[in-house]
Amino acid sequence: MGMTMTQKILAHHAGLDHVKPGDLIKAKLDLVLGNDVTTPVAMEQFHKIGVQEVFDREKIAIVPDHFTPNKDIKSAQQCKSVREFAKKYKIKNYFEIGQMGIEHALIPEKGLVVPGDVVIGADSHTCTYGALGAFSTGVGSTDMAAGMATGEAWFKVPEAIKFELTGKLKPWVSGKDVILHIIGKIGVDGALYKSMEFTGDGLGNLSMDDRFTMANMAIEAGAKNGIFEVDEKTIEYVKEHSQREYTIYKADDDAQYCKVYKIDLGLIKPTVAFPHLPENTRTIDEVGDIPIDQVVIGSCTNGRIEDLRAAAKILEGRKVHPFVRTIIFPATQKIYLQAMEEGLLKIFIEAGAVVSTPTCGPCLGGHMGILAEGERAVATTNRNFVGRMGHPKSEVYLASPAVAAASAVTGKISSPEEVVK
Amino acid sequence: MIRGKVIKYGDNVDTDVIIPARYLNTFDPKELAAHCMEDLDSTFVDRVRSGDIMVAGNNFGCGSSREHAPIAIKASGISCIIACSFARIFYRNAINIGLPIIESPEAATDIQEGHEVEVDIVEGSIKNHTTGKIYKGTPFPEFMQEIMKADGLINYVKERMTKE
Ligand code: SF4
């Protein structure tokens, strides 16, 4: 029986010729990641193991992005302990405020993941790097601790669902709409324990930023990982960002999939996920009249340069609605700088939006834009659970940067076409 | 053997309601337990008793990878979770920190709030003392049993590293 991309990568990292779904294996890790919320717990566990050193100081990355710049004294204490840990164990890829960005935008940008890698991160959206043709999955702090000590992690080899993409996206439609469409179709547990493999002729029509956004939300369908076939765009991205050698794994022709979906990108419309689950999707023409209080554009899902460009296209020469707080947070310092050089920040500020330093901040209801009781936000983030962005009685609607920017202008959930005529 | 009274929830209980992000500026189990389930059920903290068993529907623990979620549940006194299915990171985390969990759609659907239930983790079997019904689950793979026997992944790794 042939193997899927994920199965091949796992087999290789476990030193095996062949694996099949359900096999429990131990795989060697190319990168172990943590943030300011999960690393403190991992450090404690790491110390309990009692080793003197980490397995490889170049293969660990720590990014304090959640409650930074420190939102309160307790967060400051947590960040301090993480910083001291990074210093003590000489962790090469520790990114201090000023260098830091939202981890899942930063790690690929720094070239720390290349095709064929096995990556674990104590953050559920570690699945983002599947866009690069790597096996990458979120774990908890204890796995991170064991990974830092041993350079290995245990995995159950997943079954896979194949998504065959064809066609080309229409104007104002992006990777975010595609993944929301898919989650709406298969549900928040539609890919539970499974791998989502993206392939097909349509792949070439998706930018790397689109792919990062889609892989990022694989976890929102319950998946273990999302993974994209490697093509010229991937190679181009990797060569631009990394010096490391990479390996391209292609699924065998006779690889087994538990399901195959064919998706015509040309048919996808702008899509919005209603509270309180990412699967509650409606296309923009079915949304109805939903007034909003806040718009958040950014996060590891949609804080990349193309996302900011899409928002700027809509906000240029326009003003945000006087009662809609519009918060834009570029995902990394590099993206921030690029947005400045391209004049996007000026457009945002002139439109009446605020632009924040990179942080997870509002995405997880941490700081920088918490919702009050009964308030509604349109966000380009990835989760709209109860209380995710603040008060348990507030609401989050997930959408693309284009829809979010259009909604900021009109004060209600709107299609970009309504604003840019 | 684990025995306790049941507290029951529905489908897709996410880690944001198990422990909201606003409390993630600490990882002290006691502090976390004080806010466990707060956004879903503000009465949980007051009514949970040590040894109680949590029962839930599909996709329990979906969302963020925060280990604070199983830590909060364990520290609140819950001895075991039975669900139709678990989100995978939560599943890993629970096993890794030594919080027994068991997947049984049949038991999780049948068993109701307040029932008295007994669980055999090694066999994966569940007995409902209130109704007398017995459910046969799937036993854990040997490797996971070893992790649980060691009371979590850290002790397991530690034992192996000192052997090497
Ligand atoms: S931006 Fe949001 S989803 Fe992404 S890592 Fe930060 S908190 Fe998590």
Coordinates of C-alpha atoms and ligand atoms in Angstrom, one line a residue:
Chain A
M1 CA 0.0 0.0 0.0
G2 CA 1.3 3.4 -0.9
M3 CA 1.9 6.2 1.6
T4 CA 0.5 9.8 1.8
M5 CA 2.9 12.8 2.2
T6 CA 2.5 12.8 6.0
Q7 CA 3.0 9.0 6.2
K8 CA 6.2 9.3 4.2
I9 CA 7.7 12.1 6.3
L10 CA 6.8 10.3 9.5
A11 CA 8.3 7.0 8.3
H12 CA 11.5 8.7 7.3
H13 CA 11.8 10.4 10.7
A14 CA 11.1 7.2 12.5
G15 CA 13.8 5.3 10.6
L16 CA 11.2 3.0 9.0
D17 CA 10.5 2.0 5.4
H18 CA 6.8 2.0 5.8
V19 CA 4.1 3.1 8.2
K20 CA 0.4 2.7 8.1
P21 CA -2.5 4.6 9.8
G22 CA -2.7 3.7 13.5
D23 CA 1.0 2.8 14.0
L24 CA 2.5 4.3 17.1
I25 CA 5.9 5.7 16.2
K26 CA 8.7 7.8 17.7
A27 CA 9.9 10.4 15.3
K28 CA 13.0 12.6 15.3
L29 CA 12.2 16.3 15.5
D30 CA 13.6 19.1 13.3
L31 CA 12.1 21.9 15.4
V32 CA 10.5 22.2 18.8
L33 CA 8.5 25.4 19.4
G34 CA 7.0 27.2 22.4
N35 CA 5.5 30.6 23.4
D36 CA 5.2 32.7 26.5
V37 CA 2.1 30.8 27.7
T38 CA 3.1 27.2 27.0
T39 CA 6.9 27.4 27.6
P40 CA 6.7 28.1 31.4
V41 CA 4.8 24.9 31.9
A42 CA 7.2 23.1 29.6
M43 CA 10.2 24.4 31.5
E44 CA 8.9 23.0 34.7
Q45 CA 8.4 19.6 33.2
F46 CA 11.8 19.9 31.5
H47 CA 13.5 20.4 34.8
K48 CA 11.8 17.4 36.3
I49 CA 13.4 15.2 33.6
G50 CA 16.7 16.3 35.0
V51 CA 18.8 16.6 31.9
Q52 CA 21.6 19.2 31.9
E53 CA 21.1 20.3 28.3
V54 CA 18.5 20.6 25.5
F55 CA 18.9 18.1 22.7
D56 CA 19.9 20.7 20.2
R57 CA 20.0 24.4 21.0
E58 CA 19.5 25.3 17.3
K59 CA 16.4 23.2 16.9
I60 CA 14.3 24.9 19.6
A61 CA 12.4 28.1 19.0
I62 CA 10.8 30.2 21.7
V63 CA 8.6 33.2 20.8
P64 CA 7.0 35.3 23.5
D65 CA 4.0 36.6 21.5
H66 CA 0.8 35.9 23.4
F67 CA 0.8 38.5 26.3
T68 CA 3.6 40.7 24.9
P69 CA 4.6 43.4 25.2
N70 CA 3.8 42.2 28.7
K71 CA 0.2 43.0 29.5
D72 CA 0.5 42.8 33.3
I73 CA 2.9 41.8 36.1
K74 CA 2.1 38.1 36.0
S75 CA 2.8 38.0 32.2
A76 CA 6.0 39.9 32.8
Q77 CA 7.0 37.3 35.3
Q78 CA 6.2 34.5 32.9
C79 CA 8.2 36.2 30.1
K80 CA 11.1 36.8 32.4
S81 CA 11.3 33.1 33.3
V82 CA 11.2 32.1 29.7
R83 CA 13.9 34.6 28.8
E84 CA 16.1 33.2 31.6
F85 CA 15.5 29.7 30.4
A86 CA 16.5 30.6 26.8
K87 CA 19.7 32.3 28.1
K88 CA 20.6 29.4 30.4
Y89 CA 20.2 26.7 27.8
K90 CA 21.6 28.9 25.0
I91 CA 18.4 28.6 22.9
K92 CA 19.5 30.0 19.5
N93 CA 16.1 30.9 18.3
Y94 CA 14.7 32.9 21.1
F95 CA 13.1 36.1 19.7
E96 CA 12.9 39.1 22.0
I97 CA 10.3 41.9 21.7
G98 CA 11.6 43.9 18.8
Q99 CA 12.6 40.7 16.9
M100 CA 9.6 38.8 17.7
G101 CA 6.4 38.3 15.7
I102 CA 3.5 36.0 16.0
E103 CA 5.2 32.6 16.1
H104 CA 3.5 31.0 13.1
A105 CA 4.3 33.9 10.8
L106 CA 7.8 34.4 12.2
I107 CA 9.1 30.8 12.1
P108 CA 8.6 30.4 8.3
E109 CA 9.9 33.9 7.7
K110 CA 13.1 33.1 9.6
G111 CA 13.6 30.0 7.5
L112 CA 13.3 27.6 10.4
V113 CA 11.1 25.1 8.7
V114 CA 11.7 23.6 5.2
P115 CA 9.8 20.9 3.2
G116 CA 10.0 17.4 4.7
D117 CA 10.6 18.6 8.3
V118 CA 8.9 17.2 11.4
V119 CA 7.9 20.0 13.8
I120 CA 6.1 20.1 17.1
G121 CA 5.0 23.2 18.8
A122 CA 3.3 23.9 22.1
D123 CA 0.6 25.9 20.3
S124 CA -2.2 24.4 18.3
H125 CA -1.6 26.5 15.2
T126 CA 1.8 24.9 14.7
C127 CA 0.0 23.1 11.8
T128 CA 0.6 26.3 9.8
Y129 CA 4.0 25.1 8.4
G130 CA 2.2 22.3 6.5
A131 CA 2.0 25.0 3.9
L132 CA 5.7 24.3 3.3
G133 CA 5.3 20.6 2.8
A134 CA 6.4 19.8 6.3
F135 CA 4.7 17.6 8.9
S136 CA 3.9 20.1 11.7
T137 CA 1.5 19.7 14.5
G138 CA 0.5 21.3 17.8
V139 CA 1.1 19.6 21.1
G140 CA 1.0 20.5 24.8
S141 CA 3.8 21.7 27.1
T142 CA 4.7 18.3 28.3
D143 CA 5.4 17.1 24.8
M144 CA 7.5 20.2 24.3
A145 CA 9.5 19.4 27.4
A146 CA 10.1 15.8 26.3
G147 CA 10.9 17.1 22.8
M148 CA 13.5 19.6 24.2
A149 CA 15.1 16.8 26.2
T150 CA 15.1 14.0 23.7
G151 CA 14.6 15.5 20.2
E152 CA 11.8 13.0 19.7
A153 CA 8.0 12.8 20.0
W154 CA 5.5 9.9 19.8
F155 CA 2.8 10.0 17.1
K156 CA 0.0 7.9 15.9
V157 CA 0.3 7.8 12.2
P158 CA -2.9 9.5 10.8
E159 CA -5.2 8.6 8.0
A160 CA -5.6 11.3 5.5
I161 CA -8.3 13.3 3.7
K162 CA -7.4 14.5 0.3
F163 CA -8.5 17.9 -1.0
E164 CA -8.1 18.2 -4.8
L165 CA -8.1 21.8 -5.7
T166 CA -8.9 23.0 -9.2
G167 CA -9.6 26.4 -10.7
K168 CA -8.7 29.9 -9.7
L169 CA -10.0 32.3 -6.9
K170 CA -12.3 35.1 -7.9
P171 CA -11.4 38.7 -7.0
W172 CA -11.8 39.4 -3.3
V173 CA -11.7 35.7 -2.5
S174 CA -8.7 34.4 -0.6
G175 CA -7.3 31.3 1.2
K176 CA -9.3 32.3 4.3
D177 CA -12.6 31.9 2.4
V178 CA -11.4 28.5 1.0
I179 CA -10.6 27.1 4.5
L180 CA -13.8 28.5 6.0
H181 CA -15.7 26.9 3.2
I182 CA -14.0 23.6 3.9
I183 CA -14.6 23.7 7.7
G184 CA -18.2 24.7 7.0
K185 CA -18.5 21.6 4.9
I186 CA -16.7 19.0 7.0
G187 CA -17.3 20.5 10.5
V188 CA -15.0 21.2 13.5
D189 CA -14.3 17.5 14.0
G190 CA -14.5 16.6 10.3
A191 CA -10.8 15.8 10.2
L192 CA -10.4 14.7 13.8
Y193 CA -7.0 12.8 14.3
K194 CA -6.5 13.0 10.5
S195 CA -4.2 14.7 8.1
M196 CA -5.6 17.1 5.5
E197 CA -3.6 16.9 2.2
F198 CA -4.0 19.7 -0.3
T199 CA -3.1 19.0 -3.9
G200 CA -4.4 19.4 -7.5
D201 CA -4.0 21.8 -10.4
G202 CA -5.5 24.7 -8.5
L203 CA -2.7 24.7 -6.0
G204 CA -0.5 26.7 -8.3
N205 CA -3.1 29.5 -8.2
L206 CA -2.8 29.9 -4.4
S207 CA -0.1 32.2 -3.0
M208 CA 2.1 31.1 -0.1
D209 CA 0.2 33.4 2.1
D210 CA -3.1 31.8 1.1
R211 CA -1.6 28.4 1.9
F212 CA -0.3 29.5 5.3
T213 CA -3.8 30.7 6.1
M214 CA -5.3 27.4 5.1
A215 CA -2.8 25.2 6.8
N216 CA -3.2 27.4 9.9
M217 CA -6.9 26.5 10.3
A218 CA -6.5 22.7 9.7
I219 CA -6.7 22.4 13.5
E220 CA -10.1 24.1 13.4
A221 CA -11.4 21.0 11.5
G222 CA -9.8 18.8 14.3
A223 CA -6.9 17.8 12.0
K224 CA -3.5 16.6 13.3
N225 CA -1.9 18.4 10.4
G226 CA -2.6 20.1 7.1
I227 CA -0.1 19.7 4.4
F228 CA 0.4 21.1 0.9
E229 CA 2.1 19.4 -2.0
V230 CA 5.4 21.2 -2.7
D231 CA 5.6 23.1 -6.0
E232 CA 7.7 25.9 -7.5
K233 CA 6.1 28.5 -5.3
T234 CA 7.1 26.6 -2.2
I235 CA 10.7 26.2 -3.4
E236 CA 10.9 29.8 -4.3
Y237 CA 9.7 30.8 -0.8
V238 CA 12.1 28.4 0.9
K239 CA 15.1 29.5 -1.1
E240 CA 14.3 33.1 -0.3
H241 CA 14.0 32.4 3.5
S242 CA 16.3 29.5 4.4
Q243 CA 19.7 28.1 3.8
R244 CA 18.7 24.6 5.0
E245 CA 18.5 21.6 2.8
Y246 CA 15.1 20.3 2.2
T247 CA 13.4 17.0 1.1
I248 CA 10.4 16.9 -1.1
Y249 CA 8.0 14.1 -0.3
K250 CA 5.2 13.3 -2.7
A251 CA 2.3 11.1 -2.0
D252 CA 2.4 7.7 -3.8
D253 CA -0.1 7.2 -6.6
D254 CA -1.7 4.4 -4.7
A255 CA -1.7 6.2 -1.3
Q256 CA -4.9 5.6 0.6
Y257 CA -7.3 8.4 1.6
C258 CA -10.3 7.9 3.8
K259 CA -12.1 10.6 1.8
V260 CA -11.4 12.8 -1.2
Y261 CA -13.0 16.2 -1.8
K262 CA -12.8 18.1 -5.1
I263 CA -12.9 21.8 -4.6
D264 CA -13.3 24.3 -7.4
L265 CA -11.6 27.4 -6.2
G266 CA -13.6 29.4 -8.8
L267 CA -16.8 28.7 -7.0
I268 CA -15.8 29.9 -3.6
K269 CA -17.5 33.1 -2.3
P270 CA -16.3 35.3 0.5
T271 CA -17.3 33.3 3.6
V272 CA -18.0 34.2 7.2
A273 CA -18.1 31.9 10.3
F274 CA -20.8 32.9 12.8
P275 CA -20.5 32.5 16.5
H276 CA -19.5 30.3 18.3
L277 CA -17.9 27.7 16.0
P278 CA -15.7 28.0 12.9
E279 CA -18.1 25.6 11.2
N280 CA -21.0 27.9 11.3
T281 CA -20.3 29.4 7.9
R282 CA -22.4 31.4 5.6
T283 CA -21.4 32.9 2.3
I284 CA -21.4 36.7 2.2
D285 CA -24.7 36.9 0.3
E286 CA -26.4 34.9 3.1
V287 CA -25.1 37.0 6.0
G288 CA -27.9 39.5 6.5
D289 CA -27.7 42.7 8.5
I290 CA -25.2 42.3 11.3
P291 CA -24.0 45.6 12.9
I292 CA -20.5 45.4 14.5
D293 CA -18.4 47.2 17.1
Q294 CA -14.9 46.1 16.3
V295 CA -12.8 44.8 13.5
V296 CA -9.5 43.0 14.0
I297 CA -7.2 42.4 11.1
G298 CA -4.1 40.3 11.9
S299 CA -3.1 37.1 13.7
C300 CA -1.2 34.0 12.6
T301 CA -4.0 33.4 10.2
N302 CA -4.2 36.7 8.4
G303 CA -1.5 39.1 9.5
R304 CA 0.8 38.6 6.5
I305 CA 1.7 41.2 3.8
E306 CA -1.0 40.1 1.3
D307 CA -3.6 40.3 4.0
L308 CA -2.6 43.9 4.8
R309 CA -2.5 44.7 1.1
A310 CA -6.1 43.4 0.7
A311 CA -7.3 45.5 3.6
A312 CA -5.5 48.6 2.3
K313 CA -7.1 48.2 -1.1
I314 CA -10.4 48.7 0.6
L315 CA -9.5 51.2 3.2
E316 CA -7.5 53.5 0.8
G317 CA -9.2 56.9 0.6
R318 CA -12.0 55.7 2.9
K319 CA -12.8 56.1 6.6
V320 CA -13.7 53.4 9.0
H321 CA -17.2 53.7 10.5
P322 CA -17.1 56.2 13.4
F323 CA -18.4 53.5 15.9
V324 CA -16.2 50.7 14.7
R325 CA -12.8 50.3 16.5
T326 CA -10.5 48.9 13.8
I327 CA -7.3 47.3 15.0
I328 CA -4.7 46.1 12.6
F329 CA -1.7 44.1 13.7
P330 CA 0.9 43.0 11.3
A331 CA 2.2 39.6 12.3
T332 CA 5.9 40.2 12.3
Q333 CA 8.4 43.2 12.4
K334 CA 9.4 42.4 8.9
I335 CA 5.8 42.6 7.7
Y336 CA 5.3 45.7 9.7
L337 CA 8.2 47.4 8.0
Q338 CA 7.2 46.2 4.6
A339 CA 3.7 47.6 5.2
M340 CA 5.3 50.9 6.1
E341 CA 7.4 51.0 3.0
E342 CA 4.5 50.2 0.8
G343 CA 2.5 53.0 2.4
L344 CA -0.1 50.6 3.9
L345 CA 0.2 51.9 7.4
K346 CA -0.5 55.4 6.2
I347 CA -3.6 54.2 4.5
F348 CA -4.8 52.5 7.7
I349 CA -4.1 55.4 10.0
E350 CA -5.7 57.9 7.6
A351 CA -8.7 55.6 7.5
G352 CA -9.0 55.8 11.3
A353 CA -7.7 52.4 12.2
V354 CA -5.0 51.7 14.8
V355 CA -1.9 49.7 13.9
S356 CA -0.3 47.7 16.7
T357 CA 3.1 46.1 17.2
P358 CA 3.0 42.3 16.4
T359 CA 1.3 40.4 19.2
C360 CA -1.4 37.8 19.7
G361 CA -3.2 40.3 21.8
P362 CA -6.8 40.5 20.8
C363 CA -6.9 37.2 19.0
L364 CA -7.1 35.2 22.2
G365 CA -8.8 37.9 24.3
G366 CA -5.4 38.7 25.9
H367 CA -5.2 42.4 25.6
M368 CA -5.2 45.2 22.9
G369 CA -8.9 45.0 22.0
I370 CA -11.0 43.0 24.4
L371 CA -14.8 42.9 23.8
A372 CA -17.4 44.1 26.3
E373 CA -20.7 42.3 27.0
G374 CA -22.9 42.1 23.9
E375 CA -20.3 43.4 21.5
R376 CA -19.6 42.0 18.1
A377 CA -16.4 41.8 16.2
V378 CA -15.4 40.8 12.7
A379 CA -11.9 39.2 13.0
T380 CA -9.5 37.7 10.5
T381 CA -8.4 35.3 13.3
N382 CA -9.2 31.6 13.5
R383 CA -11.5 31.0 16.5
N384 CA -14.8 32.3 17.5
F385 CA -15.5 30.3 20.6
V386 CA -17.5 31.7 23.5
G387 CA -15.5 34.3 25.2
R388 CA -12.5 34.0 22.8
M389 CA -12.1 37.7 22.4
G390 CA -13.4 38.9 25.7
H391 CA -16.7 38.8 27.6
P392 CA -18.5 35.4 27.4
K393 CA -21.5 37.3 25.9
S394 CA -19.5 38.9 23.1
E395 CA -19.4 37.5 19.6
V396 CA -16.7 36.9 17.0
Y397 CA -17.4 36.5 13.3
L398 CA -14.4 35.1 11.3
A399 CA -13.7 36.4 7.9
S400 CA -11.0 37.4 5.4
P401 CA -9.1 40.7 5.6
A402 CA -11.1 42.0 2.6
V403 CA -14.4 41.3 4.3
A404 CA -13.2 42.6 7.6
A405 CA -12.0 45.9 6.0
A406 CA -15.2 46.3 4.1
S407 CA -17.2 45.7 7.3
A408 CA -15.0 48.3 9.1
V409 CA -16.1 50.9 6.6
T410 CA -19.8 50.1 6.6
G411 CA -20.2 49.2 10.3
K412 CA -21.9 45.9 9.5
I413 CA -20.7 42.7 7.9
S414 CA -20.2 43.5 4.3
S415 CA -18.9 42.3 1.0
P416 CA -15.8 44.0 -0.4
E417 CA -17.8 44.6 -3.6
E418 CA -20.3 46.7 -1.6
V419 CA -17.6 49.1 -0.7
V420 CA -15.3 49.1 -3.8
K421 CA -17.6 49.7 -6.7
Chain B
M1 CA -10.1 1.6 39.5
I2 CA -11.8 5.1 39.5
R3 CA -15.2 5.7 40.9
G4 CA -17.2 8.9 41.2
K5 CA -20.3 11.0 40.4
V6 CA -20.9 12.4 37.0
I7 CA -20.9 16.0 35.8
K8 CA -22.0 16.1 32.2
Y9 CA -21.5 18.5 29.3
G10 CA -22.3 18.5 25.5
D11 CA -20.3 18.6 22.2
N12 CA -17.3 20.7 21.3
V13 CA -16.3 21.8 24.8
D14 CA -13.3 23.9 23.8
T15 CA -10.2 24.8 25.8
D16 CA -11.2 28.5 25.9
V17 CA -14.2 27.6 28.0
I18 CA -12.3 25.0 30.1
I19 CA -9.8 27.7 31.0
P20 CA -10.2 31.2 29.4
A21 CA -7.1 32.9 28.1
R22 CA -7.4 35.7 30.6
Y23 CA -6.2 33.3 33.3
L24 CA -3.2 32.0 31.3
N25 CA -0.8 34.4 33.0
T26 CA -0.3 31.7 35.6
F27 CA 0.1 28.0 35.5
D28 CA -0.5 27.3 39.1
P29 CA -2.9 24.3 39.1
K30 CA -4.9 25.7 42.1
E31 CA -5.4 29.1 40.5
L32 CA -6.4 27.5 37.2
A33 CA -8.8 25.1 38.9
A34 CA -10.5 28.1 40.6
H35 CA -11.7 29.2 37.1
C36 CA -12.2 25.8 35.5
M37 CA -15.2 25.7 33.1
E38 CA -16.1 29.2 34.1
D39 CA -17.4 30.5 30.8
L40 CA -19.5 27.4 30.2
D41 CA -20.8 26.5 33.7
S42 CA -20.1 29.0 36.5
T43 CA -21.4 26.5 39.0
F44 CA -18.8 23.8 38.2
V45 CA -16.1 25.0 40.6
D46 CA -18.5 25.0 43.6
R47 CA -20.2 21.7 42.9
V48 CA -17.3 19.5 41.8
R49 CA -16.1 17.0 44.4
S50 CA -12.8 15.2 44.4
G51 CA -13.2 12.0 42.4
D52 CA -16.0 13.2 40.2
I53 CA -16.1 12.0 36.6
M54 CA -16.7 14.3 33.7
V55 CA -18.7 13.0 30.8
A56 CA -19.1 14.9 27.5
G57 CA -20.0 14.6 23.8
N58 CA -17.9 14.9 20.6
N59 CA -14.6 16.7 20.2
F60 CA -14.0 17.4 23.9
G61 CA -11.1 19.8 24.4
C62 CA -11.0 21.3 20.9
G63 CA -9.1 24.5 20.2
S64 CA -6.0 25.7 21.8
S65 CA -3.1 23.4 22.8
R66 CA -3.0 24.9 26.3
E67 CA -2.1 22.2 28.8
H68 CA -3.6 24.5 31.3
A69 CA -7.0 22.9 30.3
P70 CA -6.4 19.3 31.5
I71 CA -4.3 20.7 34.4
A72 CA -7.2 22.8 35.5
I73 CA -9.6 19.9 35.2
K74 CA -7.3 17.5 37.1
A75 CA -6.6 20.0 39.8
S76 CA -10.4 20.7 40.2
G77 CA -10.7 17.1 41.4
I78 CA -12.0 15.3 38.3
S79 CA -10.7 11.8 38.3
C80 CA -11.5 10.8 34.7
I81 CA -13.1 12.1 31.5
I82 CA -15.4 10.0 29.4
A83 CA -16.4 11.5 26.0
C84 CA -17.7 10.4 22.6
S85 CA -14.5 11.7 21.2
F86 CA -11.6 14.0 22.2
A87 CA -9.7 16.7 20.2
R88 CA -6.3 15.2 19.6
I89 CA -4.1 17.7 21.3
F90 CA -6.2 17.5 24.4
Y91 CA -6.1 13.7 24.2
R92 CA -2.3 13.8 24.1
N93 CA -2.0 16.3 26.9
A94 CA -4.3 14.4 29.2
I95 CA -2.3 11.2 28.8
N96 CA 1.0 13.1 29.1
I97 CA 0.0 14.7 32.4
G98 CA -1.6 11.5 33.7
L99 CA -5.3 12.5 33.6
P100 CA -7.2 9.4 32.7
I101 CA -9.5 9.8 29.7
I102 CA -11.6 7.3 27.8
E103 CA -13.4 7.4 24.5
S104 CA -16.8 5.6 24.4
P105 CA -19.6 7.1 22.4
E106 CA -22.1 4.7 23.8
A107 CA -21.2 5.3 27.5
A108 CA -20.9 9.0 27.0
T109 CA -24.4 9.2 25.4
D110 CA -26.1 7.0 28.0
I111 CA -24.5 8.2 31.2
Q112 CA -26.3 11.2 32.8
E113 CA -25.5 13.9 35.2
G114 CA -25.4 12.6 38.8
H115 CA -24.9 8.9 37.9
E116 CA -22.4 7.0 39.9
V117 CA -19.8 5.5 37.5
E118 CA -16.7 3.3 37.8
V119 CA -13.9 3.1 35.2
D120 CA -11.2 0.6 34.6
I121 CA -8.6 2.5 32.7
V122 CA -6.4 -0.5 31.7
E123 CA -9.3 -2.5 30.3
G124 CA -11.1 0.6 29.1
S125 CA -14.3 -0.6 30.7
I126 CA -17.0 1.5 32.4
K127 CA -19.6 0.5 34.8
N128 CA -22.7 2.7 35.5
H129 CA -23.7 1.8 39.1
T130 CA -26.9 3.9 38.8
T131 CA -28.3 1.9 35.9
G132 CA -26.2 -1.3 36.2
K133 CA -25.0 -1.0 32.6
I134 CA -21.5 -2.0 31.6
Y135 CA -19.6 -0.6 28.6
K136 CA -16.6 -2.3 27.0
G137 CA -14.2 0.3 25.8
T138 CA -10.9 -0.3 23.8
P139 CA -7.9 -0.9 26.0
F140 CA -5.1 1.7 25.7
P141 CA -2.2 0.7 23.5
E142 CA 0.7 -0.7 25.6
F143 CA 2.9 2.4 25.0
M144 CA 0.2 4.7 26.4
Q145 CA -0.4 2.4 29.3
E146 CA 3.3 2.7 30.1
I147 CA 3.1 6.4 30.1
M148 CA 0.1 6.3 32.4
K149 CA 1.7 3.8 34.6
A150 CA 4.6 6.2 35.0
D151 CA 2.1 8.9 35.9
G152 CA 2.8 10.9 32.8
L153 CA 5.3 11.4 30.0
I154 CA 7.9 13.2 32.0
N155 CA 8.5 10.3 34.4
Y156 CA 8.4 7.9 31.5
V157 CA 11.1 9.9 29.6
K158 CA 13.1 10.3 32.8
E159 CA 13.1 6.6 33.5
R160 CA 14.2 5.8 30.0
M161 CA 16.9 8.5 29.9
T162 CA 18.5 7.3 33.2
K163 CA 18.5 3.7 31.8
E164 CA 20.3 4.8 28.7
Ligands
SF4_1 S1 -2.5 34.9 16.8 FE1 -4.1 33.9 17.9 S2 -4.3 31.8 17.1 FE2 -2.3 32.7 16.4 S3 -0.8 32.0 17.9 FE3 -1.5 34.0 18.5 S4 -3.3 33.5 19.9 FE4 -2.9 31.7 18.8

